[in-house]
């Protein structure tokens, strides 16, 4: 005999509904029926309070005339349904653990990506700082070279001005000496002329 119980699969897995198939052999059914007959009198008091409710329970058997299960079969099915419920609960727990593990792995992956991005940003920031410092050093060296060139140019200009001033001073001094020598020569020549005229005058008077 085949007992089929339909139940929906977990929504997270998004699978189509499937049926739980419970197989009961003929020997087990006969044994359950014998036990049921022995406890039929006592079982009648329990049927009202422990009636097995399974809306989607049906029997796949060629004999459709068997509409009700005996009390023993119901108890056996209840035990097995309890096992099924336990299995379903375990599957749901495993599924929850799987989802939790997947979420944890995704979080770890995101944390790893965030760490990598932070490392890349830090590395880029360090490179920018190094480039900025190198550029400052270059600017400082260029500024020093520029100032040195300006100082050299100013020194050369001052040297040229000083040399020109010295040259002009030398020319002026030479001109002054030449003028003084010329004036002295003129004075000597004038004195000689006067002395010559005086001698000529003396000679003329003596004659």
Short mmCIF file of C-alpha atoms in Angstrom, two decimals:
data_model
loop_
_atom_site.label_atom_id
_atom_site.label_comp_id
_atom_site.label_asym_id
_atom_site.label_seq_id
_atom_site.Cartn_x
_atom_site.Cartn_y
_atom_site.Cartn_z
CA UNK A 1 0.00 0.00 0.00
CA UNK A 2 1.23 3.49 -0.87
CA UNK A 3 0.44 6.54 1.27
CA UNK A 4 1.16 9.91 -0.34
CA UNK A 5 1.28 13.20 1.57
CA UNK A 6 1.68 16.39 -0.43
CA UNK A 7 3.57 19.33 1.04
CA UNK A 8 5.07 22.47 -0.52
CA UNK A 9 8.81 22.83 -0.84
CA UNK A 10 10.73 25.65 0.88
CA UNK A 11 10.06 29.00 -0.75
CA UNK A 12 13.70 30.04 -0.64
CA UNK A 13 14.67 27.25 -3.02
CA UNK A 14 11.71 28.15 -5.33
CA UNK A 15 11.06 24.53 -6.31
CA UNK A 16 7.77 23.12 -7.44
CA UNK A 17 5.61 21.35 -4.84
CA UNK A 18 6.42 17.70 -4.45
CA UNK A 19 4.75 14.82 -2.63
CA UNK A 20 6.01 12.78 0.25
CA UNK A 21 5.55 9.09 -0.57
CA UNK A 22 5.14 6.66 2.31
CA UNK A 23 5.23 2.95 1.51
CA UNK A 24 3.51 0.43 3.81
CA UNK A 25 3.93 -3.28 3.04
CA UNK A 26 1.04 -5.76 3.17
CA UNK A 27 2.61 -7.60 6.13
CA UNK A 28 2.81 -4.37 8.07
CA UNK A 29 -0.81 -3.62 7.23
CA UNK A 30 -1.95 -7.08 8.44
CA UNK A 31 0.02 -6.68 11.66
CA UNK A 32 -1.39 -3.20 12.19
CA UNK A 33 -4.92 -4.51 11.55
CA UNK A 34 -4.47 -7.30 14.13
CA UNK A 35 -3.21 -4.81 16.67
CA UNK A 36 -6.10 -2.55 15.79
CA UNK A 37 -8.69 -5.27 16.37
CA UNK A 38 -7.23 -6.08 19.80
CA UNK A 39 -7.29 -2.42 20.80
CA UNK A 40 -10.47 -1.52 18.97
CA UNK A 41 -12.54 -1.34 22.14
CA UNK A 42 -10.02 0.86 23.91
CA UNK A 43 -9.24 2.76 20.76
CA UNK A 44 -12.78 3.96 20.23
CA UNK A 45 -12.33 6.28 23.21
CA UNK A 46 -9.22 7.72 21.64
CA UNK A 47 -10.52 8.22 18.15
CA UNK A 48 -12.47 11.34 19.05
CA UNK A 49 -9.52 13.03 20.76
CA UNK A 50 -6.67 11.74 18.53
CA UNK A 51 -8.29 11.75 15.13
CA UNK A 52 -5.59 12.07 12.47
CA UNK A 53 -6.26 15.10 10.31
CA UNK A 54 -4.56 15.19 6.94
CA UNK A 55 -6.48 17.12 4.31
CA UNK A 56 -4.10 16.17 1.55
CA UNK A 57 -3.72 12.50 2.61
CA UNK A 58 -4.84 9.99 0.04
CA UNK A 59 -4.10 6.38 -0.73
CA UNK A 60 -2.83 5.39 -4.13
CA UNK A 61 -4.23 1.88 -4.34
CA UNK A 62 -6.33 0.02 -6.86
CA UNK A 63 -9.02 -0.58 -4.25
CA UNK A 64 -10.89 2.76 -3.91
CA UNK A 65 -13.48 1.30 -1.55
CA UNK A 66 -11.14 1.52 1.45
CA UNK A 67 -12.01 5.02 2.72
CA UNK A 68 -10.80 5.00 6.33
CA UNK A 69 -7.67 3.83 8.05
CA UNK A 70 -7.70 1.78 11.19
CA UNK A 71 -6.56 3.33 14.45
CA UNK A 72 -3.24 1.47 14.36
CA UNK A 73 -2.56 2.66 10.84
CA UNK A 74 -3.41 6.19 11.86
CA UNK A 75 -1.03 6.01 14.81
CA UNK A 76 1.68 4.54 12.59
CA UNK A 77 1.11 7.28 10.02
CA UNK A 78 1.13 9.93 12.72
CA UNK A 79 4.50 8.66 13.91
CA UNK A 80 5.84 8.68 10.39
CA UNK A 81 4.36 12.11 9.71
CA UNK A 82 6.14 13.25 12.85
CA UNK A 83 9.37 11.95 11.34
CA UNK A 84 8.56 13.77 8.13
CA UNK A 85 7.90 16.97 10.03
CA UNK A 86 11.18 16.51 11.87
CA UNK A 87 12.95 15.96 8.56
CA UNK A 88 11.27 19.04 7.13
CA UNK A 89 12.27 21.04 10.18
CA UNK A 90 15.85 19.82 9.80
CA UNK A 91 15.81 20.68 6.10
CA UNK A 92 14.44 24.13 6.91
CA UNK A 93 17.15 24.56 9.55
CA UNK A 94 19.83 23.43 7.10
CA UNK A 95 18.38 25.78 4.49
CA UNK A 96 18.46 28.63 6.99
CA UNK A 97 22.06 27.77 7.86
CA UNK A 98 22.89 27.67 4.15
CA UNK A 99 21.32 31.10 3.62
CA UNK A 100 23.10 32.45 6.70
CA UNK A 101 26.41 31.04 5.45
CA UNK A 102 25.82 32.52 2.00
CA UNK A 103 25.00 35.92 3.50
CA UNK A 104 28.07 35.69 5.72
CA UNK A 105 30.23 34.83 2.70
CA UNK A 106 28.75 37.76 0.79
CA UNK A 107 29.44 40.06 3.73
CA UNK A 108 33.01 38.75 3.95
CA UNK A 109 33.40 39.27 0.20
CA UNK A 110 32.07 42.82 0.50
CA UNK A 111 34.39 43.47 3.44
CA UNK A 112 37.29 42.12 1.39
CA UNK A 113 36.33 44.37 -1.53
CA UNK A 114 36.05 47.32 0.84
CA UNK A 115 39.48 46.56 2.31
CA UNK A 116 40.94 46.30 -1.20
CA UNK A 117 39.34 49.60 -2.21
CA UNK A 118 40.67 51.25 0.96
CA UNK A 119 44.14 49.88 0.23
CA UNK A 120 43.94 51.14 -3.35
CA UNK A 121 42.77 54.56 -2.12
CA UNK A 122 45.54 54.68 0.47
CA UNK A 123 48.12 53.67 -2.14
CA UNK A 124 46.81 56.29 -4.57
CA UNK A 125 46.87 58.91 -1.81
CA UNK A 126 50.47 58.00 -0.96
CA UNK A 127 51.43 58.28 -4.64
CA UNK A 128 49.74 61.68 -4.87
CA UNK A 129 51.56 62.87 -1.75
CA UNK A 130 54.88 61.60 -3.10
CA UNK A 131 54.23 63.31 -6.44
CA UNK A 132 53.27 66.53 -4.69
CA UNK A 133 56.42 66.41 -2.54
CA UNK A 134 58.57 65.66 -5.59
CA UNK A 135 56.96 68.56 -7.46
CA UNK A 136 57.63 70.84 -4.50
CA UNK A 137 61.26 69.73 -4.48
CA UNK A 138 61.54 70.40 -8.20
CA UNK A 139 59.96 73.82 -7.77
CA UNK A 140 62.32 74.55 -4.89
CA UNK A 141 65.35 73.56 -6.97
CA UNK A 142 64.11 75.57 -9.93
CA UNK A 143 63.53 78.54 -7.66
CA UNK A 144 67.03 78.18 -6.24
CA UNK A 145 68.47 77.96 -9.75
CA UNK A 146 66.45 80.99 -10.80
CA UNK A 147 67.60 82.96 -7.79
CA UNK A 148 71.18 81.85 -8.43
CA UNK A 149 70.97 82.96 -12.04
CA UNK A 150 69.48 86.28 -10.99
CA UNK A 151 72.28 86.74 -8.46
CA UNK A 152 74.90 85.84 -11.06
CA UNK A 153 73.34 88.21 -13.59
CA UNK A 154 73.22 91.00 -11.01
CA UNK A 155 76.81 90.35 -10.00
CA UNK A 156 77.92 90.39 -13.63
CA UNK A 157 76.04 93.64 -14.19
CA UNK A 158 77.59 95.24 -11.12
CA UNK A 159 81.02 94.02 -12.19
CA UNK A 160 80.52 95.46 -15.66
CA UNK A 161 79.33 98.76 -14.21
CA UNK A 162 82.32 98.87 -11.90
CA UNK A 163 84.71 98.09 -14.72
CA UNK A 164 83.12 100.76 -16.88
CA UNK A 165 83.37 103.24 -14.05
CA UNK A 166 87.02 102.38 -13.50
CA UNK A 167 87.69 102.68 -17.22
CA UNK A 168 85.99 106.05 -17.38
CA UNK A 169 87.89 107.15 -14.29
CA UNK A 170 91.17 106.12 -15.85
CA UNK A 171 90.31 108.01 -19.02
CA UNK A 172 89.37 111.07 -17.01
CA UNK A 173 92.55 110.88 -14.97
CA UNK A 174 94.63 110.47 -18.12
CA UNK A 175 92.91 113.47 -19.67
CA UNK A 176 93.56 115.53 -16.57
CA UNK A 177 97.22 114.54 -16.59
CA UNK A 178 97.49 115.30 -20.27
CA UNK A 179 95.85 118.67 -19.80
CA UNK A 180 98.15 119.45 -16.91
CA UNK A 181 101.21 118.43 -18.92
CA UNK A 182 100.05 120.52 -21.86
CA UNK A 183 99.48 123.50 -19.60
CA UNK A 184 102.91 123.04 -18.07
CA UNK A 185 104.48 122.85 -21.52
CA UNK A 186 102.70 126.02 -22.55
CA UNK A 187 103.95 127.77 -19.45
CA UNK A 188 107.51 126.66 -20.12
CA UNK A 189 107.30 127.75 -23.74
CA UNK A 190 105.90 131.13 -22.70
CA UNK A 191 108.67 131.56 -20.18
CA UNK A 192 111.27 130.71 -22.79
CA UNK A 193 109.72 133.20 -25.22
CA UNK A 194 109.70 135.92 -22.60
CA UNK A 195 113.31 135.15 -21.68
CA UNK A 196 114.30 135.24 -25.32
CA UNK A 197 112.57 138.58 -25.88
CA UNK A 198 114.22 139.97 -22.77
CA UNK A 199 117.68 138.90 -24.00
CA UNK A 200 117.03 140.38 -27.40
CA UNK A 201 115.93 143.62 -25.79
CA UNK A 202 119.07 143.72 -23.62
CA UNK A 203 121.26 143.07 -26.61
CA UNK A 204 119.53 145.79 -28.59
CA UNK A 205 120.04 148.34 -25.81
CA UNK A 206 123.68 147.34 -25.48
CA UNK A 207 124.36 148.09 -29.12
#
